[in-house]
XYZ file of C-alpha atoms in Angstrom:
658
model
C 166.494 94.379 229.506
C 164.032 92.184 231.372
C 165.377 89.037 232.986
C 163.284 85.911 232.488
C 163.254 82.847 234.730
C 162.247 79.663 232.914
C 160.634 76.739 234.701
C 162.690 73.531 234.979
C 163.604 72.288 231.544
C 161.992 68.899 232.069
C 158.568 70.550 232.368
C 158.880 72.783 229.320
C 157.031 71.386 226.320
C 157.955 72.356 222.794
C 154.775 74.449 222.425
C 155.573 76.338 225.615
C 159.123 76.878 224.479
C 157.978 78.407 221.200
C 155.642 80.674 223.123
C 158.460 81.837 225.391
C 160.566 82.358 222.299
C 158.003 84.699 220.732
C 157.623 86.684 223.934
C 161.388 86.984 224.353
C 161.986 88.245 220.843
C 160.821 91.781 221.637
C 163.047 94.442 220.181
C 164.157 96.765 223.001
C 165.433 100.157 221.998
C 168.415 101.863 223.655
C 166.031 103.988 225.744
C 164.410 100.864 227.170
C 161.070 101.273 225.351
C 159.425 98.372 223.550
C 159.046 98.873 219.836
C 155.444 98.162 218.771
C 154.683 95.943 215.828
C 153.352 97.635 212.688
C 149.645 98.045 212.007
C 148.223 95.700 209.398
C 144.711 94.863 208.188
C 142.574 91.771 207.802
C 140.592 91.673 204.561
C 137.870 89.229 203.533
C 136.017 89.004 200.215
C 132.910 86.939 199.425
C 131.404 86.709 195.972
C 128.409 84.564 195.021
C 126.968 85.574 191.621
C 124.431 82.742 192.055
C 123.697 79.867 194.395
C 123.993 76.368 192.993
C 125.121 73.120 194.603
C 127.194 72.429 191.511
C 129.596 75.185 192.597
C 132.188 74.058 195.199
C 132.254 77.548 196.705
C 128.559 77.201 197.580
C 128.883 73.769 199.177
C 131.782 74.870 201.366
C 130.964 78.540 201.819
C 127.247 78.697 202.614
C 125.716 77.259 205.762
C 121.954 76.781 206.017
C 120.088 76.866 209.314
C 116.464 76.219 210.140
C 114.067 76.406 207.214
C 116.528 77.556 204.538
C 117.278 75.926 201.200
C 119.493 76.321 198.159
C 117.329 75.862 195.053
C 120.080 74.847 192.640
C 117.788 74.721 189.631
C 117.015 78.413 190.184
C 120.427 79.388 191.547
C 118.921 81.053 194.617
C 118.593 80.755 198.383
C 115.059 80.332 199.694
C 113.827 81.005 203.227
C 111.724 79.116 204.158
C 112.138 75.912 202.180
C 108.861 75.404 200.271
C 109.647 71.776 199.428
C 109.721 70.418 202.985
C 106.529 71.698 204.511
C 102.956 72.240 203.471
C 102.354 74.850 206.131
C 104.605 77.818 205.395
C 103.578 79.692 208.517
C 105.808 80.201 211.560
C 109.054 79.286 209.796
C 112.496 80.780 210.389
C 115.860 80.227 208.745
C 119.296 81.612 208.032
C 121.804 81.372 205.218
C 125.233 82.553 206.340
C 128.822 82.458 205.205
C 130.198 79.308 206.814
C 133.321 80.869 208.328
C 133.759 83.655 210.891
C 134.891 87.065 209.699
C 136.891 89.551 211.742
C 134.573 92.514 212.174
C 136.029 94.234 215.234
C 139.465 95.014 216.670
C 139.155 94.728 220.475
C 142.383 96.652 221.196
C 141.512 99.810 219.273
C 137.736 99.270 219.674
C 137.396 99.870 215.947
C 134.743 98.123 213.838
C 135.677 96.733 210.461
C 134.790 98.654 207.333
C 132.603 96.628 205.012
C 130.531 96.859 201.883
C 127.942 94.364 200.723
C 125.595 94.205 197.758
C 122.890 91.601 197.265
C 119.788 91.100 195.163
C 116.615 89.575 196.529
C 112.974 88.990 195.710
C 110.045 88.389 198.052
C 107.462 86.112 196.471
C 104.193 84.604 197.639
C 103.733 80.902 198.104
C 100.953 78.699 196.762
C 98.031 78.943 199.147
C 97.544 75.937 201.418
C 94.033 74.651 201.932
C 93.538 76.293 205.324
C 93.551 79.720 203.610
C 90.707 78.900 201.252
C 88.170 80.770 203.342
C 90.274 83.907 203.873
C 92.818 84.114 201.042
C 93.516 87.789 201.711
C 95.047 86.771 205.039
C 97.602 84.469 203.435
C 99.909 86.685 201.447
C 102.832 88.466 202.978
C 105.561 87.648 205.458
C 107.903 89.273 207.892
C 110.701 90.211 205.507
C 114.401 89.604 204.844
C 117.359 90.678 206.984
C 121.055 91.077 206.305
C 122.634 90.129 209.616
C 126.008 90.122 211.340
C 125.435 87.320 213.867
C 127.459 86.085 216.876
C 127.415 82.374 215.989
C 126.797 79.883 213.223
C 124.190 77.667 214.872
C 121.477 79.983 216.242
C 118.184 80.822 214.558
C 115.761 83.197 216.210
C 112.015 83.011 216.489
C 109.698 83.183 213.476
C 107.121 85.882 212.917
C 108.082 89.499 213.650
C 111.471 88.440 215.049
C 112.629 87.757 211.458
C 114.768 84.870 212.696
C 117.172 87.382 214.285
C 116.737 86.549 217.967
C 114.285 85.182 220.465
C 113.262 85.806 224.038
C 115.388 82.902 225.281
C 118.629 84.665 224.334
C 120.807 85.986 227.112
C 122.333 89.444 226.905
C 125.572 87.859 225.760
C 123.848 86.599 222.648
C 122.231 89.906 221.716
C 125.354 91.136 220.009
C 124.254 91.459 216.409
C 123.852 94.069 213.704
C 121.118 93.793 211.096
C 119.450 95.694 208.301
C 115.892 94.493 207.758
C 113.685 94.832 204.708
C 110.393 94.467 206.539
C 107.028 93.693 204.952
C 104.912 93.557 208.119
C 103.894 96.358 210.430
C 104.382 95.380 214.050
C 103.335 98.345 216.108
C 104.675 96.768 219.286
C 108.160 97.092 217.756
C 107.600 100.620 216.496
C 107.299 99.743 212.795
C 106.053 102.752 210.746
C 104.334 100.611 208.092
C 104.534 97.289 206.242
C 107.119 98.482 203.702
C 110.224 99.817 205.432
C 113.948 99.396 206.013
C 115.148 99.105 209.590
C 118.577 99.180 211.235
C 118.716 96.867 214.243
C 121.494 96.961 216.835
C 121.142 94.154 219.368
C 117.369 94.572 219.504
C 114.284 93.692 217.500
C 113.271 97.353 217.820
C 114.975 99.229 214.996
C 117.426 102.001 215.846
C 116.351 103.789 212.642
C 113.597 103.140 210.081
C 113.170 104.311 206.492
C 109.867 104.318 204.634
C 110.628 102.468 201.396
C 107.478 103.861 199.773
C 109.075 107.327 199.836
C 111.756 105.918 197.525
C 109.240 104.410 195.129
C 110.107 100.889 196.353
C 107.561 98.204 197.217
C 109.143 95.024 198.571
C 106.017 92.914 198.073
C 105.481 93.689 194.386
C 107.398 90.606 193.214
C 110.220 92.547 191.553
C 113.935 91.989 192.116
C 115.511 94.452 194.533
C 119.179 95.267 194.892
C 120.510 96.588 198.193
C 123.939 97.997 199.000
C 125.177 98.578 202.533
C 128.455 100.359 203.243
C 130.024 100.990 206.635
C 133.143 103.029 207.424
C 134.570 101.689 210.676
C 136.887 104.622 211.356
C 134.221 107.280 210.774
C 131.443 105.055 212.174
C 129.294 105.965 209.213
C 126.698 103.822 207.410
C 125.170 104.231 203.958
C 122.290 102.171 202.546
C 121.122 102.230 198.927
C 118.205 100.387 197.367
C 117.115 99.806 193.779
C 114.468 97.797 191.952
C 114.202 95.978 188.638
C 111.158 98.150 187.916
C 113.465 101.173 188.106
C 116.316 99.561 186.112
C 118.178 99.039 189.396
C 118.881 102.746 189.789
C 120.035 102.905 193.393
C 118.587 105.528 195.707
C 120.043 106.543 199.025
C 117.869 105.189 201.820
C 120.102 106.075 204.769
C 123.310 107.994 205.353
C 124.463 108.882 208.811
C 126.695 108.302 211.808
C 126.189 104.959 213.512
C 128.411 103.311 216.133
C 127.958 99.546 215.901
C 131.021 98.628 217.994
C 129.053 97.836 221.228
C 127.187 95.139 219.303
C 130.179 93.378 217.765
C 132.537 90.624 218.789
C 135.941 90.236 217.213
C 134.750 87.428 214.937
C 131.176 87.053 213.733
C 129.153 85.511 210.903
C 127.451 87.381 208.070
C 124.463 86.354 205.996
C 120.703 86.505 205.814
C 117.793 85.599 208.052
C 114.065 85.577 207.372
C 110.826 84.273 208.809
C 107.113 83.947 208.352
C 104.341 84.338 210.888
C 100.639 83.875 210.264
C 101.233 84.861 206.643
C 103.388 83.167 204.018
C 106.236 84.484 201.918
C 109.328 83.060 200.218
C 112.431 85.176 200.702
C 114.762 84.626 197.738
C 118.409 85.742 197.683
C 119.733 85.765 194.109
C 123.322 87.014 194.465
C 125.671 88.377 197.107
C 129.087 89.955 197.455
C 130.747 91.145 200.640
C 134.090 92.798 201.405
C 135.438 93.754 204.824
C 138.675 95.303 206.064
C 139.575 95.301 209.746
C 142.589 97.021 211.378
C 144.874 94.752 213.368
C 148.208 94.778 215.181
C 150.800 92.048 214.996
C 150.320 91.161 218.624
C 152.490 89.056 220.898
C 150.889 86.125 222.726
C 149.539 86.896 226.158
C 151.029 85.289 229.225
C 148.021 83.004 229.714
C 148.533 81.650 226.217
C 151.712 80.021 227.453
C 149.784 78.311 230.251
C 152.195 79.717 232.798
C 153.184 83.025 234.318
C 156.637 84.446 233.705
C 158.781 85.640 236.602
C 160.091 89.083 235.700
C 162.668 91.070 237.656
C 162.690 94.836 237.815
C 164.437 96.806 235.102
C 168.039 97.650 235.954
C 168.990 101.253 236.548
C 169.862 103.507 233.659
C 173.608 103.130 234.089
C 173.328 99.334 234.267
C 171.484 98.885 230.958
C 173.425 96.687 228.548
C 173.618 97.562 224.878
C 171.083 96.259 222.386
C 173.741 94.158 220.628
C 174.633 92.437 223.881
C 170.943 91.794 224.599
C 170.422 90.103 221.270
C 173.579 87.983 221.721
C 172.537 86.774 225.177
C 168.989 86.124 223.999
C 170.005 83.965 221.070
C 172.493 82.010 223.172
C 170.012 81.368 225.978
C 167.253 80.351 223.595
C 169.502 77.959 221.697
C 170.498 76.246 224.927
C 166.854 76.096 226.090
C 165.789 74.566 222.772
C 168.323 71.746 223.073
C 167.273 70.994 226.646
C 163.565 71.018 225.716
C 164.056 68.637 222.808
C 166.117 66.297 224.987
C 163.563 66.006 227.776
C 160.600 65.859 225.363
C 162.253 62.863 223.718
C 162.661 61.138 227.078
C 159.049 61.768 228.001
C 157.805 60.333 224.710
C 159.745 57.125 225.352
C 158.479 56.748 228.898
C 154.892 57.631 227.938
C 154.590 54.500 225.847
C 154.403 52.325 228.944
C 151.800 54.462 230.737
C 148.068 53.923 230.461
C 146.057 56.843 229.123
C 143.458 57.650 231.735
C 141.474 59.948 229.438
C 138.625 58.607 227.276
C 139.683 57.425 223.872
C 138.860 60.000 221.150
C 135.608 59.346 219.313
C 134.102 60.685 216.104
C 132.352 64.053 216.666
C 128.813 62.668 216.356
C 129.354 59.519 218.437
C 128.147 59.532 222.061
C 130.968 59.723 224.556
C 131.693 60.082 228.221
C 132.090 63.665 229.458
C 133.827 64.771 232.623
C 131.971 66.678 235.312
C 134.368 69.584 234.764
C 133.457 69.810 231.074
C 129.739 69.849 231.797
C 130.069 72.217 234.742
C 131.909 74.674 232.509
C 129.464 74.257 229.605
C 126.424 74.952 231.802
C 128.160 77.738 233.735
C 127.800 75.740 236.914
C 124.192 74.883 236.078
C 123.352 78.559 236.141
C 119.663 79.295 236.656
C 119.585 81.173 233.349
C 120.551 77.955 231.552
C 117.764 75.835 233.093
C 115.328 74.570 230.448
C 113.015 72.636 232.762
C 113.032 70.676 235.996
C 111.089 67.879 237.645
C 111.380 65.489 240.554
C 114.215 63.616 238.843
C 116.476 66.617 238.294
C 117.356 69.628 236.148
C 117.633 69.936 232.388
C 120.086 72.695 231.442
C 121.455 74.150 228.252
C 125.204 73.899 227.858
C 127.687 75.373 225.400
C 131.081 73.777 224.839
C 134.157 75.796 223.823
C 133.708 74.803 220.159
C 130.264 76.450 220.180
C 128.300 73.200 220.200
C 125.149 73.453 222.324
C 123.712 70.531 224.264
C 120.970 69.811 226.785
C 122.234 68.223 229.997
C 119.988 66.256 232.349
C 121.437 66.268 235.864
C 119.760 63.725 238.126
C 119.318 64.378 241.820
C 120.831 61.946 244.270
C 117.442 61.463 245.909
C 115.992 60.293 242.609
C 118.893 57.974 241.885
C 118.517 56.469 245.322
C 114.758 56.020 244.905
C 115.148 54.039 241.672
C 118.066 52.004 242.980
C 120.300 53.069 240.104
C 124.033 52.514 240.336
C 126.780 53.395 237.897
C 126.724 50.079 236.043
C 122.970 50.145 235.432
C 123.062 53.820 234.507
C 125.711 53.303 231.829
C 123.904 50.226 230.524
C 120.684 52.207 230.092
C 122.364 55.183 228.429
C 124.439 53.075 226.052
C 121.314 51.181 225.059
C 119.557 54.453 224.211
C 122.596 55.629 222.241
C 122.337 52.650 219.907
C 118.943 53.578 218.494
C 118.526 56.457 216.051
C 115.219 57.879 214.894
C 114.242 61.281 213.534
C 111.559 61.652 216.211
C 113.888 60.823 219.105
C 116.337 63.337 220.533
C 119.900 62.061 219.951
C 121.978 61.205 223.011
C 125.416 62.830 222.696
C 126.990 61.335 225.781
C 126.864 60.849 229.516
C 128.764 61.586 232.686
C 129.308 59.636 235.874
C 131.922 61.560 237.750
C 132.242 62.764 241.315
C 128.971 60.993 242.234
C 127.162 62.903 239.471
C 124.910 61.123 236.959
C 124.139 63.143 233.820
C 122.929 62.498 230.272
C 123.929 64.836 227.420
C 121.427 65.328 224.582
C 121.496 67.266 221.359
C 120.069 70.739 221.934
C 117.095 71.976 219.900
C 116.937 75.712 219.814
C 113.296 76.282 220.742
C 113.713 74.268 223.907
C 111.042 72.279 225.704
C 107.446 72.075 224.591
C 106.107 73.077 228.005
C 107.511 76.588 227.552
C 105.429 77.026 224.402
C 102.272 75.500 225.858
C 102.280 77.178 229.255
C 104.597 80.126 228.747
C 105.479 82.346 225.804
C 103.357 82.559 222.672
C 100.528 80.319 221.517
C 101.256 77.271 219.386
C 98.717 76.918 216.556
C 96.733 73.715 216.301
C 98.550 72.525 213.183
C 101.812 72.530 215.161
C 100.273 70.797 218.139
C 98.774 68.022 216.031
C 102.132 67.409 214.354
C 103.821 67.257 217.774
C 101.319 64.631 218.959
C 101.928 62.507 215.860
C 105.697 62.889 216.192
C 105.729 61.715 219.807
C 103.410 58.802 218.991
C 105.708 57.609 216.199
C 108.818 57.995 218.387
C 107.262 55.997 221.223
C 106.038 53.314 218.831
C 109.573 52.972 217.474
C 110.994 52.541 220.977
C 108.406 49.937 221.921
C 108.980 47.998 218.700
C 112.655 47.721 219.659
C 111.931 46.441 223.170
C 112.621 49.813 224.786
C 110.579 52.064 227.023
C 110.670 55.798 227.680
C 109.435 55.995 231.273
C 109.198 59.811 231.300
C 106.628 60.868 228.669
C 105.583 64.430 229.435
C 105.481 67.815 227.710
C 108.833 68.804 229.242
C 110.418 65.759 227.550
C 109.535 66.996 224.053
C 111.872 69.433 222.325
C 111.332 71.776 219.378
C 113.832 72.821 216.730
C 113.909 76.162 214.932
C 111.060 75.035 212.662
C 109.059 73.745 215.638
C 109.541 70.146 214.619
C 109.424 67.931 217.681
C 111.685 65.226 219.085
C 111.091 63.083 222.167
C 113.954 63.085 224.661
C 114.787 63.253 228.368
C 114.403 59.486 228.628
C 113.524 58.203 232.066
C 115.867 55.951 233.947
C 115.025 53.219 236.403
C 116.064 49.871 237.762
C 116.577 47.611 234.760
C 116.819 44.493 236.888
C 113.630 42.453 236.717
C 111.750 45.199 234.857
C 108.362 44.213 233.411
C 108.813 45.571 229.878
C 105.174 45.122 228.882
C 103.885 46.932 231.961
C 106.413 49.748 231.577
C 105.439 50.269 227.952
C 101.791 50.246 229.028
C 102.616 53.048 231.448
C 104.191 54.950 228.539
C 100.833 54.704 226.731
C 98.992 56.118 229.734
C 101.480 58.982 230.033
C 101.089 59.642 226.306
C 97.333 59.963 226.802
C 97.843 62.606 229.493
C 100.414 64.290 227.253
C 97.831 64.551 224.431
C 95.266 66.156 226.713
C 97.815 68.698 227.965
C 98.796 69.619 224.413
C 95.155 70.045 223.342
C 94.116 72.010 226.418
C 97.258 74.095 226.855
C 97.333 73.410 230.592
C 99.078 71.036 232.967
C 97.293 68.051 234.391
C 97.192 69.585 237.855
C 96.631 73.344 238.028
C 94.914 75.768 240.364
C 92.293 76.656 237.735
C 91.245 75.549 234.297
C 92.261 78.650 232.334
C 90.807 77.470 229.048
C 87.981 75.325 230.314
C 84.319 76.053 230.810
C 83.084 78.754 233.108
C 81.568 76.248 235.457
C 84.880 74.501 235.927
C 86.761 77.728 236.516
C 84.915 78.015 239.795
C 86.802 74.981 241.018
C 90.024 75.732 242.851
C 91.770 72.649 241.510
C 90.810 69.881 239.116
C 92.578 67.002 237.452
C 92.699 67.575 233.697
C 92.121 63.868 233.151
C 88.977 63.909 235.291
C 87.803 67.091 233.596
C 88.305 65.604 230.118
C 86.257 62.540 231.044
C 83.529 64.786 232.473
C 83.320 66.764 229.245
C 83.254 63.525 227.216
C 80.377 62.170 229.321
C 78.420 65.402 228.826
C 79.083 65.530 225.089
C 81.049 68.766 225.516
C 84.468 67.560 224.318
C 85.366 70.927 222.775
C 85.394 72.468 226.263
C 88.802 70.832 226.737
C 90.377 72.806 223.884
C 92.781 75.707 224.523
C 90.704 78.752 223.616
C 93.819 80.816 222.929
C 94.126 79.044 219.579
C 91.006 80.855 218.409
C 89.154 79.622 215.371
C 92.223 78.287 213.585
C 91.590 74.679 214.560
C 90.248 71.579 212.829
C 87.345 70.397 215.038
C 87.511 66.836 213.713
C 91.231 66.570 214.469
C 90.785 68.104 217.918
C 87.976 65.728 218.912
C 89.919 62.764 217.588
C 93.040 63.767 219.532
C 91.029 64.058 222.759
C 89.428 60.672 222.174
C 92.859 59.099 221.561
C 94.085 60.661 224.778
C 91.148 59.191 226.711
C 91.564 55.760 225.100
C 95.220 55.718 226.161
C 94.230 56.319 229.796
C 91.833 53.375 229.986
C 92.599 50.624 232.461
C 94.886 47.972 231.049
C 92.072 45.431 231.105
C 89.621 47.815 229.442
C 91.400 48.106 226.121
C 94.391 50.423 226.509
C 96.000 50.243 223.034
C 99.609 49.728 222.060
C 101.552 52.649 220.604
C 101.518 50.878 217.249
C 97.718 51.108 217.277
C 97.832 54.708 218.482
C 99.920 55.694 215.458
C 97.275 54.129 213.215
C 94.554 56.008 215.098
C 96.265 59.294 214.211
C 95.163 58.643 210.625
C 91.785 60.329 210.303
C 90.527 57.513 208.048
C 91.198 54.795 210.638
C 88.131 54.076 212.791
C 88.556 54.455 216.541
C 87.370 51.803 218.970
C 84.148 52.713 220.692
C 84.843 54.823 223.734
C 82.541 54.077 226.633
C 80.569 57.021 227.928
C 81.714 56.142 231.434
C 85.264 56.762 232.461
C 87.210 53.938 234.118
C 86.827 53.709 237.849
C 90.529 53.248 238.478
C 93.058 55.563 236.837
C 96.808 55.343 237.238
C 98.103 58.567 238.739
């Protein structure tokens, strides 16, 4: 028998005692071997014959992410939600079961066995006006995916990514298994055609593809399709069947073969559906769904770290010294009974004495209320501000993504000490500024979740939007269409106007301060700090207007204010090694060549009237204060195409604030 040394009784909490108790109650056979617990199984069943908000199981069991909706009147799930946007392009969403399911046993490395059947229909959406000229380009989408996902809050990129993943994901987040019913051919991903089934293991490139046309199935014909997916975890074998209402739902085998999905699974994951649209529109409807899984499991004992302490274990006695099993049990029960009495006694004393001590930890707050975080919490969430978590940076500090143990993601702004010194900001003024920002809520402003002033660190914690900062989408990956850019400009204008109307200022308006959610809706965040003592509110708000003007020009042109070359500008300007975007925009305005400012990567899918108006608003906002720089309230009105703009002088102002 093993001998166990307990820590002093006064330091043993009741939870620790129970943990020791479970570890100690190991049945030891006469030969000294430990008898293993029996094998059991974990089974989960999901059944949704329809989707309606009137059913409690739907309200509690289905979680919607991104552009996903439950259409109760039809009893279906729709991705994307056609009621919340006029432009159905570049949307992504997920509908998943709200609770994690055990899909993998880490000790035996065995995946769960599961079987799922669901019916779906892919339907076209009413054509928006911008497709009037080329209606044949409108119909179609990227398809629907059944997915086993690592978390319940992530939505991938729209378009060919089918909402499964995006290029910002780390390797840790590429653990997923999916079966896609794809209606677009993306040759860069190896798609055989625009009507196929694909099996995806941790990658957007399918491990195996099946031509649905060979089965007499056409996903885009508007009929209802029924898919069945079965996986045998012990044999590592997958079967996929597909049927159509046009064929009386007679299911045909689409795939049957060996497939090891264990490298792409965690112990607990989420199951459901993801879908997206790109340049073409499509509504992905899920009509019904059932899912059953069975995972092997052992009745395991808690690990040593679970008890928050290491046990001191002596060597086993020699064979002739081994006591009998009966004696072991007797000693164990006696020792544990005595330990229980001692634990309860000292716990009672500690509870009495604790009433006179002050609690040094922050008082608990509701989950959505801003609170003070410790530096340790934030350091752990950001993995020590790992370079892979950095969203953007500027002269004031770093903005990093963080993930707390409960899975909640945040964006953390960590200010440099040089910046804090330059703005003469101390702890009292910092907290005053942050708490003031926490009081105001607006859909176009990024919510502040908390702050940290600990160990000479000053940090602000914001809600995290999955598509990150706008600058990544303007100057990095992909090309934002004009419709998105115009909506971003309007969103920021409204958010700034709201702040100014409540006697606030932003003091850091730039493209890196604008964040995009999974549907590319924008929110203004990363609020600037500064010395609040003796601040000239009117002048600071006026500076916000100027910065907004530069922001508009950067969004329209797709380039930063200061760059080594123009990129999207005229050929004559490309010859210049470096040029100020603001100066360049005024030059083009003076020459009557305003369209030269526009990002050419957007192609012909722009509204010239909107583009010219946006550039003019940007120039008006950069006028000298005495020359008619407008308030943000007026700027919001100018965003209305029917509101006349003030006359813009052909000559740029002589003095510009840099």
